Amino acid sequence: MDKSVIDLHPSLVIGFAIVVVVMLLLDLGVFNKKAHEVSSKEATVWTVVWISLSMVFSGVVYWVFNQDTGGHALAIEKFTQFQAAYWIEKALSVDNLFVFILVFGFFKVPRHLHHKVLFWGIIGALISRAIFIFAGVELIELTYLPDMTIFGHIVKINVVMTLFGIFLIYAGIKSWGGGDNDEEQDYSESAGARLVKSFWKISDNYDGDKFFTIQNGIKMATPLLVVVAVIEFTDVLFAVDSIPAIFAISKDPFILYTSNIFAILGLRSLYFLLSNFIYMFSKLPYGLAIILSFIGVKMLISPWYHISSPVSLGIVGGILILSVVISIMFPDKDVDKKERV
């Protein structure tokens, strides 16, 4: 197993935690203290801020490892692992945002409340992703088979990685062009909505940005709490795709978690840009399908052939850029009209 940043430089863990906590407190308590509709300009600024922070942190990762015995080669490997995992999660998260748009439209959530829903959705993601990533790394370490000879080569096959590889290829094929028709889904009957309904009665209308309200002397949950629960469960479902995908990039839990969280923290601002310019990403589902399949193949062939992180980063980045360029050259205006909320 690769040396982890956690083992080498625990101070970096503390620094990461401080940055995340401070940025979330500033976001909730200063810049978005009052619920408001996020403009495209504001969303653009925050998108640049979060991506810039992510790039700076990846530079810190490079610097930290370059100071150790591994030198430049190890530093480049860790840097590209972070970058590849970050952009894979960011790309797959865009697919998640398409569903968020449908959820907000289904529940008719006022636009000035979208930010609050996404904020609490991200808080839940911070916890769920930590569980998935750290547990997944440990599970992978426990499921290596004894060395065996296949096609004249001595290989070390991992059961979990093999299953993940097959699943990602299947997911890529299934999601080609957008996958299932989520527009017809009744989100009021999803797992998150049913969970809230099992504990509280749901009021018919929103009560500002409150999660609970009093009607006729009875405490009820507002539809806003239902929407948060639906978003949380939706993110968990999407993590089933994205988390196995980044295991093909690195086995270092700190690299995986930090890249994942930085990608997720920028989701809210990206959502507001996406909801206004969705036609610019109309071909992205095809690119995501190719990326999932590529990562699945990488996992399956890894016992025989290792595709390095720099090469993986180049392939993933190239597919993403090509998908967006084709989307801009051949915009799907019907998608823009259909999805805008």
mmCIF file of N, CA and C in Angstrom, residues 38-45 47-48 267-278 280-281:
data_model
loop_
_atom_site.group_PDB
_atom_site.id
_atom_site.type_symbol
_atom_site.label_atom_id
_atom_site.label_comp_id
_atom_site.label_asym_id
_atom_site.label_seq_id
_atom_site.Cartn_x
_atom_site.Cartn_y
_atom_site.Cartn_z
ATOM 1 N N VAL A 38 -29.193 32.707 -6.091
ATOM 2 C CA VAL A 38 -27.797 32.885 -6.488
ATOM 3 C C VAL A 38 -27.734 33.248 -7.964
ATOM 4 N N SER A 39 -27.094 34.368 -8.262
ATOM 5 C CA SER A 39 -26.967 34.819 -9.644
ATOM 6 C C SER A 39 -25.861 34.056 -10.354
ATOM 7 N N SER A 40 -25.858 34.142 -11.676
ATOM 8 C CA SER A 40 -24.802 33.485 -12.461
ATOM 9 C C SER A 40 -23.437 34.063 -12.120
ATOM 10 N N LYS A 41 -23.377 35.390 -11.860
ATOM 11 C CA LYS A 41 -22.105 36.029 -11.511
ATOM 12 C C LYS A 41 -21.573 35.493 -10.190
ATOM 13 N N GLU A 42 -22.449 35.407 -9.179
ATOM 14 C CA GLU A 42 -22.042 34.886 -7.880
ATOM 15 C C GLU A 42 -21.615 33.430 -7.987
ATOM 16 N N ALA A 43 -22.370 32.653 -8.762
ATOM 17 C CA ALA A 43 -22.033 31.236 -8.940
ATOM 18 C C ALA A 43 -20.682 31.083 -9.627
ATOM 19 N N THR A 44 -20.402 31.949 -10.593
ATOM 20 C CA THR A 44 -19.131 31.892 -11.302
ATOM 21 C C THR A 44 -17.966 32.189 -10.357
ATOM 22 N N VAL A 45 -18.135 33.228 -9.526
ATOM 23 C CA VAL A 45 -17.083 33.600 -8.573
ATOM 24 C C VAL A 45 -16.785 32.446 -7.623
ATOM 25 N N THR A 47 -17.454 29.270 -8.029
ATOM 26 C CA THR A 47 -16.888 28.141 -8.771
ATOM 27 C C THR A 47 -15.389 28.320 -8.937
ATOM 28 N N VAL A 48 -14.973 29.526 -9.303
ATOM 29 C CA VAL A 48 -13.545 29.826 -9.456
ATOM 30 C C VAL A 48 -12.825 29.684 -8.116
ATOM 31 N N LEU A 267 -19.943 21.991 -5.641
ATOM 32 C CA LEU A 267 -21.141 21.570 -6.369
ATOM 33 C C LEU A 267 -22.235 22.634 -6.391
ATOM 34 N N ARG A 268 -22.417 23.342 -5.275
ATOM 35 C CA ARG A 268 -23.528 24.303 -5.219
ATOM 36 C C ARG A 268 -23.380 25.385 -6.271
ATOM 37 N N SER A 269 -22.191 25.996 -6.333
ATOM 38 C CA SER A 269 -21.972 27.048 -7.322
ATOM 39 C C SER A 269 -22.079 26.488 -8.740
ATOM 40 N N LEU A 270 -21.560 25.258 -8.924
ATOM 41 C CA LEU A 270 -21.645 24.634 -10.241
ATOM 42 C C LEU A 270 -23.091 24.346 -10.613
ATOM 43 N N TYR A 271 -23.901 24.007 -9.618
ATOM 44 C CA TYR A 271 -25.317 23.747 -9.872
ATOM 45 C C TYR A 271 -26.010 24.983 -10.455
ATOM 46 N N PHE A 272 -25.756 26.156 -9.870
ATOM 47 C CA PHE A 272 -26.427 27.364 -10.339
ATOM 48 C C PHE A 272 -25.959 27.756 -11.738
ATOM 49 N N LEU A 273 -24.697 27.463 -12.064
ATOM 50 C CA LEU A 273 -24.240 27.686 -13.427
ATOM 51 C C LEU A 273 -24.900 26.693 -14.377
ATOM 52 N N LEU A 274 -24.952 25.438 -13.942
ATOM 53 C CA LEU A 274 -25.514 24.387 -14.778
ATOM 54 C C LEU A 274 -26.990 24.632 -15.067
ATOM 55 N N SER A 275 -27.740 25.081 -14.060
ATOM 56 C CA SER A 275 -29.170 25.289 -14.244
ATOM 57 C C SER A 275 -29.456 26.413 -15.232
ATOM 58 N N ASN A 276 -28.501 27.331 -15.394
ATOM 59 C CA ASN A 276 -28.677 28.438 -16.328
ATOM 60 C C ASN A 276 -28.114 28.137 -17.714
ATOM 61 N N PHE A 277 -27.141 27.238 -17.772
ATOM 62 C CA PHE A 277 -26.492 26.944 -19.055
ATOM 63 C C PHE A 277 -26.432 25.442 -19.306
ATOM 64 N N ILE A 278 -27.534 24.775 -19.043
ATOM 65 C CA ILE A 278 -27.534 23.309 -19.096
ATOM 66 C C ILE A 278 -27.292 22.772 -20.510
ATOM 67 N N MET A 280 -25.128 23.609 -22.476
ATOM 68 C CA MET A 280 -23.692 23.509 -22.734
ATOM 69 C C MET A 280 -23.115 22.178 -22.260
ATOM 70 N N PHE A 281 -23.934 21.379 -21.572
ATOM 71 C CA PHE A 281 -23.464 20.082 -21.061
ATOM 72 C C PHE A 281 -24.321 18.927 -21.586
#
